[in-house]
Amino acid sequence: MGAVIKAGEAKDVVPVIQPGIAMEYAFTTGIKKLVGKNKPKVGFTQGHGEASLQDMAQAYQELSILYQLNSTNLQNDTIDLTAYKTLVMVKPTDSIPPDRFARLDDYLSKGGHLIIAFNQIDANIQYGSATTLNTGIKQWLNTKGLDVEDALVRDARCGQVNVTQQQGFFSFSTPVQFPYLPLIQKFSNHPITKGLEQVLLEFASPLNFKGHPDYEFTSILFTSDKSSRENIPIQFDVQRNWTEADFLEKSIPIGGLLKSKSGTAGNIIVITDGDFAINGREQRRQNEDNISLLVNGIDFLSDDTGLIDLRTKSVDTRPIEELTDSKRNTLKYLNFLLPIGMVIVYGIFRTNRNRQIRKRRMEERY
């Protein structure tokens, strides 16, 4: 069952209405799509090797309903940045000159907001190495009290990479856990992360807020209780046998919100992975919560209608319980042995029962 929303001659279709699922966000965005004429502008910065809007097809599809999305070249001094409610900088790869950061500072001082998703470390699995990527963002964030470490986090709860193995004349791929791809399931209680279940990041760096008179910092993304950090230079070994001794830290911040104390200047969302919302030219599909993280961040900074609360209203987080090795082994053997034990007990019961039946019949016969 679906629904049709009409406004004059225009109409929009909500294809599926699921029983028990809150549909306020779908209906409200459908109405805004039809009647909203002056959409807030969101600019995606260009000029420093950033990802383009074409590289973020999933995010574009979600955001274009409520916002007017533009590519904004910071090299062009004639562009009025104050026309944009929020600027988004995703995966810059080139060095950013000081005058561009000065433009961003001026934009922020006038109430504009900024999202930066960037890689502090340039990691390459094929070459098995990781080095610092000098874009200038680290130094700029340092002026606001936020330190981005020249390191990568490692997490026991992580994604996988495929390792090609050769056996005779045949080669085959085997998925292997790779701790440098942290699977984030620990979030702060914040509108940006509300309703998220798991975000898969690639080569994220730790954040450390040292304090600042003009900003306060709220961490929103954390590693699990079994994690660690590794300083560069790093040599990757995808076939390494990891142990618990490799994950002695917990709750390392890798994303957060720099909030202005003035109340008039803009805020900054920082995520130390530039790839988390990118589909790429080949349009590989991203994890839905990765896209929701970016969309929620833009909604939080740009939308004054309260839609962000509706967007995640029907989503309940269902975290997977972290088990100790002893408990995991106990459950594993219990799952294996319990059915066998039940069959044996049932067999003994049936044998005794049949024996008693035969005994009664023999007694009745004689």
PDB file of C-alpha atoms in Angstrom, residues 132-342:
ATOM      1  CA  THR A 132      50.623  11.713   6.047  1.00  0.00           C
ATOM      2  CA  LEU A 133      48.447  13.684   3.622  1.00  0.00           C
ATOM      3  CA  ASN A 134      49.340  17.369   3.998  1.00  0.00           C
ATOM      4  CA  THR A 135      46.211  19.304   3.040  1.00  0.00           C
ATOM      5  CA  GLY A 136      46.586  21.953   5.753  1.00  0.00           C
ATOM      6  CA  ILE A 137      43.328  20.961   7.467  1.00  0.00           C
ATOM      7  CA  LYS A 138      45.160  19.550  10.485  1.00  0.00           C
ATOM      8  CA  GLN A 139      46.934  22.872  11.086  1.00  0.00           C
ATOM      9  CA  TRP A 140      43.728  24.864  10.554  1.00  0.00           C
ATOM     10  CA  LEU A 141      41.748  22.746  13.022  1.00  0.00           C
ATOM     11  CA  ASN A 142      44.606  23.114  15.492  1.00  0.00           C
ATOM     12  CA  THR A 143      43.890  26.852  15.602  1.00  0.00           C
ATOM     13  CA  LYS A 144      40.446  25.907  16.928  1.00  0.00           C
ATOM     14  CA  GLY A 145      41.792  23.590  19.620  1.00  0.00           C
ATOM     15  CA  LEU A 146      41.214  20.318  17.755  1.00  0.00           C
ATOM     16  CA  ASP A 147      44.187  18.044  17.123  1.00  0.00           C
ATOM     17  CA  VAL A 148      44.029  15.362  14.430  1.00  0.00           C
ATOM     18  CA  GLU A 149      46.654  12.743  15.194  1.00  0.00           C
ATOM     19  CA  ASP A 150      49.030  11.438  12.527  1.00  0.00           C
ATOM     20  CA  ALA A 151      47.792   7.938  13.258  1.00  0.00           C
ATOM     21  CA  LEU A 152      45.119   5.414  12.329  1.00  0.00           C
ATOM     22  CA  VAL A 153      42.685   3.721  14.667  1.00  0.00           C
ATOM     23  CA  ARG A 154      42.457  -0.065  14.762  1.00  0.00           C
ATOM     24  CA  ASP A 155      39.305  -1.794  15.930  1.00  0.00           C
ATOM     25  CA  ALA A 156      38.547  -5.436  16.668  1.00  0.00           C
ATOM     26  CA  ARG A 157      35.054  -4.723  15.339  1.00  0.00           C
ATOM     27  CA  CYS A 158      35.863  -4.009  11.722  1.00  0.00           C
ATOM     28  CA  GLY A 159      35.192  -4.507   8.038  1.00  0.00           C
ATOM     29  CA  GLN A 160      36.791  -7.012   5.689  1.00  0.00           C
ATOM     30  CA  VAL A 161      39.122  -6.983   2.696  1.00  0.00           C
ATOM     31  CA  ASN A 162      39.469  -9.709   0.093  1.00  0.00           C
ATOM     32  CA  VAL A 163      42.833 -11.463  -0.032  1.00  0.00           C
ATOM     33  CA  THR A 164      43.723 -13.324  -3.230  1.00  0.00           C
ATOM     34  CA  GLN A 165      45.336 -16.705  -2.639  1.00  0.00           C
ATOM     35  CA  GLN A 166      46.921 -19.083  -5.130  1.00  0.00           C
ATOM     36  CA  GLN A 167      46.443 -22.842  -4.925  1.00  0.00           C
ATOM     37  CA  GLY A 168      47.960 -24.730  -7.823  1.00  0.00           C
ATOM     38  CA  PHE A 169      46.611 -23.292 -11.052  1.00  0.00           C
ATOM     39  CA  PHE A 170      43.662 -21.665  -9.293  1.00  0.00           C
ATOM     40  CA  SER A 171      43.348 -18.345  -7.463  1.00  0.00           C
ATOM     41  CA  PHE A 172      40.523 -17.415  -5.132  1.00  0.00           C
ATOM     42  CA  SER A 173      39.586 -14.524  -2.841  1.00  0.00           C
ATOM     43  CA  THR A 174      39.097 -14.919   0.891  1.00  0.00           C
ATOM     44  CA  PRO A 175      37.506 -12.204   3.088  1.00  0.00           C
ATOM     45  CA  VAL A 176      39.768 -11.236   5.991  1.00  0.00           C
ATOM     46  CA  GLN A 177      39.031  -8.983   8.978  1.00  0.00           C
ATOM     47  CA  PHE A 178      40.978  -5.710   8.625  1.00  0.00           C
ATOM     48  CA  PRO A 179      41.029  -3.601  11.818  1.00  0.00           C
ATOM     49  CA  TYR A 180      41.910  -0.398   9.958  1.00  0.00           C
ATOM     50  CA  LEU A 181      38.305  -0.386   8.672  1.00  0.00           C
ATOM     51  CA  PRO A 182      36.498   0.323  11.970  1.00  0.00           C
ATOM     52  CA  LEU A 183      32.820  -0.608  12.155  1.00  0.00           C
ATOM     53  CA  ILE A 184      31.459   2.153  14.362  1.00  0.00           C
ATOM     54  CA  GLN A 185      28.545   1.194  16.612  1.00  0.00           C
ATOM     55  CA  LYS A 186      29.208   3.561  19.500  1.00  0.00           C
ATOM     56  CA  PHE A 187      27.663   7.024  19.131  1.00  0.00           C
ATOM     57  CA  SER A 188      26.929   9.934  21.407  1.00  0.00           C
ATOM     58  CA  ASN A 189      23.345  10.866  22.201  1.00  0.00           C
ATOM     59  CA  HIS A 190      23.133  13.585  19.551  1.00  0.00           C
ATOM     60  CA  PRO A 191      20.727  14.474  16.687  1.00  0.00           C
ATOM     61  CA  ILE A 192      23.502  13.870  14.129  1.00  0.00           C
ATOM     62  CA  THR A 193      23.872  10.224  15.144  1.00  0.00           C
ATOM     63  CA  LYS A 194      20.361   9.478  16.379  1.00  0.00           C
ATOM     64  CA  GLY A 195      19.029   6.249  14.889  1.00  0.00           C
ATOM     65  CA  LEU A 196      22.346   5.131  13.398  1.00  0.00           C
ATOM     66  CA  GLU A 197      23.262   1.492  13.964  1.00  0.00           C
ATOM     67  CA  GLN A 198      26.644   1.073  12.327  1.00  0.00           C
ATOM     68  CA  VAL A 199      28.909   3.230  10.179  1.00  0.00           C
ATOM     69  CA  LEU A 200      31.802   1.633   8.309  1.00  0.00           C
ATOM     70  CA  LEU A 201      34.838   3.909   8.095  1.00  0.00           C
ATOM     71  CA  GLU A 202      38.147   3.547   6.273  1.00  0.00           C
ATOM     72  CA  PHE A 203      41.474   4.574   7.772  1.00  0.00           C
ATOM     73  CA  ALA A 204      40.148   7.058  10.337  1.00  0.00           C
ATOM     74  CA  SER A 205      42.399   9.151  12.591  1.00  0.00           C
ATOM     75  CA  PRO A 206      41.963   9.921  16.317  1.00  0.00           C
ATOM     76  CA  LEU A 207      40.757  13.350  17.460  1.00  0.00           C
ATOM     77  CA  ASN A 208      41.930  15.143  20.578  1.00  0.00           C
ATOM     78  CA  PHE A 209      40.339  18.423  21.710  1.00  0.00           C
ATOM     79  CA  LYS A 210      42.735  20.544  23.741  1.00  0.00           C
ATOM     80  CA  GLY A 211      40.315  23.340  24.562  1.00  0.00           C
ATOM     81  CA  HIS A 212      39.647  26.736  22.958  1.00  0.00           C
ATOM     82  CA  PRO A 213      38.094  30.003  24.199  1.00  0.00           C
ATOM     83  CA  ASP A 214      35.733  30.209  21.197  1.00  0.00           C
ATOM     84  CA  TYR A 215      34.717  26.565  20.698  1.00  0.00           C
ATOM     85  CA  GLU A 216      33.445  23.571  22.619  1.00  0.00           C
ATOM     86  CA  PHE A 217      33.784  20.074  21.221  1.00  0.00           C
ATOM     87  CA  THR A 218      31.353  17.148  21.300  1.00  0.00           C
ATOM     88  CA  SER A 219      32.599  13.737  20.158  1.00  0.00           C
ATOM     89  CA  ILE A 220      29.921  11.891  18.177  1.00  0.00           C
ATOM     90  CA  LEU A 221      31.732   8.815  16.778  1.00  0.00           C
ATOM     91  CA  PHE A 222      33.777   6.391  18.868  1.00  0.00           C
ATOM     92  CA  THR A 223      35.670   3.164  18.350  1.00  0.00           C
ATOM     93  CA  SER A 224      34.626   0.055  20.292  1.00  0.00           C
ATOM     94  CA  ASP A 225      35.902  -1.109  23.683  1.00  0.00           C
ATOM     95  CA  LYS A 226      38.579  -3.143  21.893  1.00  0.00           C
ATOM     96  CA  SER A 227      40.553  -0.691  19.809  1.00  0.00           C
ATOM     97  CA  SER A 228      43.885   1.100  19.568  1.00  0.00           C
ATOM     98  CA  ARG A 229      45.823   3.625  17.499  1.00  0.00           C
ATOM     99  CA  GLU A 230      48.962   3.235  15.409  1.00  0.00           C
ATOM    100  CA  ASN A 231      51.264   6.106  14.491  1.00  0.00           C
ATOM    101  CA  ILE A 232      52.705   6.464  11.014  1.00  0.00           C
ATOM    102  CA  PRO A 233      54.662   5.231   9.178  1.00  0.00           C
ATOM    103  CA  ILE A 234      52.510   2.110   8.933  1.00  0.00           C
ATOM    104  CA  GLN A 235      53.086  -1.081   6.968  1.00  0.00           C
ATOM    105  CA  PHE A 236      49.916  -3.104   6.397  1.00  0.00           C
ATOM    106  CA  ASP A 237      49.850  -6.884   6.695  1.00  0.00           C
ATOM    107  CA  VAL A 238      46.387  -8.145   5.773  1.00  0.00           C
ATOM    108  CA  GLN A 239      47.274 -11.682   6.913  1.00  0.00           C
ATOM    109  CA  ARG A 240      48.478 -10.647  10.356  1.00  0.00           C
ATOM    110  CA  ASN A 241      47.167 -12.690  13.275  1.00  0.00           C
ATOM    111  CA  TRP A 242      45.633 -10.120  15.600  1.00  0.00           C
ATOM    112  CA  THR A 243      45.359 -10.712  19.352  1.00  0.00           C
ATOM    113  CA  GLU A 244      43.604  -8.954  22.221  1.00  0.00           C
ATOM    114  CA  ALA A 245      46.924  -7.308  23.102  1.00  0.00           C
ATOM    115  CA  ASP A 246      46.577  -5.291  19.873  1.00  0.00           C
ATOM    116  CA  PHE A 247      43.367  -3.621  21.114  1.00  0.00           C
ATOM    117  CA  LEU A 248      43.976  -2.205  24.580  1.00  0.00           C
ATOM    118  CA  GLU A 249      42.166   1.147  24.188  1.00  0.00           C
ATOM    119  CA  LYS A 250      38.497   2.022  23.959  1.00  0.00           C
ATOM    120  CA  SER A 251      36.147   4.793  22.805  1.00  0.00           C
ATOM    121  CA  ILE A 252      38.647   6.722  20.675  1.00  0.00           C
ATOM    122  CA  PRO A 253      36.906   9.798  19.133  1.00  0.00           C
ATOM    123  CA  ILE A 254      37.070   9.929  15.326  1.00  0.00           C
ATOM    124  CA  GLY A 255      34.278  12.413  14.600  1.00  0.00           C
ATOM    125  CA  GLY A 256      32.717  15.336  16.385  1.00  0.00           C
ATOM    126  CA  LEU A 257      31.148  18.788  16.449  1.00  0.00           C
ATOM    127  CA  LEU A 258      33.043  22.030  17.047  1.00  0.00           C
ATOM    128  CA  LYS A 259      30.362  24.367  18.348  1.00  0.00           C
ATOM    129  CA  SER A 260      30.889  28.109  18.529  1.00  0.00           C
ATOM    130  CA  LYS A 261      30.410  29.592  21.997  1.00  0.00           C
ATOM    131  CA  SER A 262      29.382  32.963  20.583  1.00  0.00           C
ATOM    132  CA  GLY A 263      25.972  31.821  19.351  1.00  0.00           C
ATOM    133  CA  THR A 264      26.398  33.844  16.143  1.00  0.00           C
ATOM    134  CA  ALA A 265      29.352  32.145  14.448  1.00  0.00           C
ATOM    135  CA  GLY A 266      28.909  28.871  12.595  1.00  0.00           C
ATOM    136  CA  ASN A 267      29.680  25.319  13.698  1.00  0.00           C
ATOM    137  CA  ILE A 268      31.979  22.675  12.220  1.00  0.00           C
ATOM    138  CA  ILE A 269      31.413  18.919  11.933  1.00  0.00           C
ATOM    139  CA  VAL A 270      34.677  16.983  11.572  1.00  0.00           C
ATOM    140  CA  ILE A 271      34.943  13.336  10.455  1.00  0.00           C
ATOM    141  CA  THR A 272      38.395  11.864   9.923  1.00  0.00           C
ATOM    142  CA  ASP A 273      37.433   9.676   6.972  1.00  0.00           C
ATOM    143  CA  GLY A 274      36.939  11.343   3.608  1.00  0.00           C
ATOM    144  CA  ASP A 275      35.541   8.244   1.890  1.00  0.00           C
ATOM    145  CA  PHE A 276      32.636   7.259   4.131  1.00  0.00           C
ATOM    146  CA  ALA A 277      29.894   8.749   1.902  1.00  0.00           C
ATOM    147  CA  ILE A 278      31.531   8.370  -1.526  1.00  0.00           C
ATOM    148  CA  ASN A 279      30.124   5.999  -4.138  1.00  0.00           C
ATOM    149  CA  GLY A 280      32.863   6.765  -6.673  1.00  0.00           C
ATOM    150  CA  ARG A 281      32.646   6.860 -10.449  1.00  0.00           C
ATOM    151  CA  GLU A 282      31.767   3.162 -10.491  1.00  0.00           C
ATOM    152  CA  GLN A 283      28.817   3.987  -8.186  1.00  0.00           C
ATOM    153  CA  ARG A 284      29.446   1.267  -5.607  1.00  0.00           C
ATOM    154  CA  ARG A 285      26.644   1.325  -3.073  1.00  0.00           C
ATOM    155  CA  GLN A 286      27.497   2.644   0.368  1.00  0.00           C
ATOM    156  CA  ASN A 287      26.199   1.469   3.713  1.00  0.00           C
ATOM    157  CA  GLU A 288      22.915   3.326   4.352  1.00  0.00           C
ATOM    158  CA  ASP A 289      24.020   4.595   7.767  1.00  0.00           C
ATOM    159  CA  ASN A 290      27.116   6.138   6.177  1.00  0.00           C
ATOM    160  CA  ILE A 291      24.838   8.235   3.986  1.00  0.00           C
ATOM    161  CA  SER A 292      22.531   9.011   6.914  1.00  0.00           C
ATOM    162  CA  LEU A 293      25.509  10.329   8.894  1.00  0.00           C
ATOM    163  CA  LEU A 294      26.271  12.924   6.215  1.00  0.00           C
ATOM    164  CA  VAL A 295      22.608  13.787   5.621  1.00  0.00           C
ATOM    165  CA  ASN A 296      21.935  14.101   9.359  1.00  0.00           C
ATOM    166  CA  GLY A 297      24.938  16.389   9.717  1.00  0.00           C
ATOM    167  CA  ILE A 298      23.701  18.683   6.959  1.00  0.00           C
ATOM    168  CA  ASP A 299      20.159  18.618   8.373  1.00  0.00           C
ATOM    169  CA  PHE A 300      21.472  19.493  11.835  1.00  0.00           C
ATOM    170  CA  LEU A 301      23.379  22.514  10.523  1.00  0.00           C
ATOM    171  CA  SER A 302      21.032  23.663   7.752  1.00  0.00           C
ATOM    172  CA  ASP A 303      17.415  22.741   8.486  1.00  0.00           C
ATOM    173  CA  ASP A 304      15.364  24.783  10.952  1.00  0.00           C
ATOM    174  CA  THR A 305      12.101  22.850  10.498  1.00  0.00           C
ATOM    175  CA  GLY A 306      12.865  19.930  12.836  1.00  0.00           C
ATOM    176  CA  LEU A 307      12.869  17.328  10.056  1.00  0.00           C
ATOM    177  CA  ILE A 308      15.989  15.699  11.449  1.00  0.00           C
ATOM    178  CA  ASP A 309      13.917  14.486  14.426  1.00  0.00           C
ATOM    179  CA  LEU A 310      11.362  12.911  12.073  1.00  0.00           C
ATOM    180  CA  ARG A 311      14.009  11.345   9.861  1.00  0.00           C
ATOM    181  CA  THR A 312      15.305   9.027  12.563  1.00  0.00           C
ATOM    182  CA  LYS A 313      12.132   8.747  14.622  1.00  0.00           C
ATOM    183  CA  SER A 314      11.255   5.236  13.480  1.00  0.00           C
ATOM    184  CA  VAL A 315      14.764   3.816  13.731  1.00  0.00           C
ATOM    185  CA  ASP A 316      15.792   1.962  16.875  1.00  0.00           C
ATOM    186  CA  THR A 317      19.403   1.137  17.519  1.00  0.00           C
ATOM    187  CA  ARG A 318      20.023  -2.568  18.063  1.00  0.00           C
ATOM    188  CA  PRO A 319      23.660  -2.888  19.105  1.00  0.00           C
ATOM    189  CA  ILE A 320      25.273  -6.310  19.147  1.00  0.00           C
ATOM    190  CA  GLU A 321      26.321  -7.319  22.650  1.00  0.00           C
ATOM    191  CA  GLU A 322      30.082  -7.571  23.063  1.00  0.00           C
ATOM    192  CA  LEU A 323      30.964 -11.033  24.429  1.00  0.00           C
ATOM    193  CA  THR A 324      34.096 -12.192  26.187  1.00  0.00           C
ATOM    194  CA  ASP A 325      36.074 -15.023  24.599  1.00  0.00           C
ATOM    195  CA  SER A 326      35.086 -17.433  27.389  1.00  0.00           C
ATOM    196  CA  LYS A 327      31.387 -16.626  27.029  1.00  0.00           C
ATOM    197  CA  ARG A 328      31.624 -16.870  23.240  1.00  0.00           C
ATOM    198  CA  ASN A 329      33.234 -20.321  23.499  1.00  0.00           C
ATOM    199  CA  THR A 330      30.644 -21.430  26.058  1.00  0.00           C
ATOM    200  CA  LEU A 331      27.788 -20.421  23.764  1.00  0.00           C
ATOM    201  CA  LYS A 332      29.488 -22.023  20.767  1.00  0.00           C
ATOM    202  CA  TYR A 333      29.869 -25.400  22.476  1.00  0.00           C
ATOM    203  CA  LEU A 334      26.414 -25.113  24.014  1.00  0.00           C
ATOM    204  CA  ASN A 335      24.884 -24.582  20.581  1.00  0.00           C
ATOM    205  CA  PHE A 336      26.789 -27.608  19.319  1.00  0.00           C
ATOM    206  CA  LEU A 337      26.303 -30.004  22.238  1.00  0.00           C
ATOM    207  CA  LEU A 338      22.798 -29.103  23.445  1.00  0.00           C
ATOM    208  CA  PRO A 339      20.915 -30.515  20.405  1.00  0.00           C
ATOM    209  CA  ILE A 340      23.012 -33.714  20.596  1.00  0.00           C
ATOM    210  CA  GLY A 341      22.302 -34.017  24.318  1.00  0.00           C
ATOM    211  CA  MET A 342      18.575 -33.518  23.734  1.00  0.00           C
TER     212      MET A 342
END
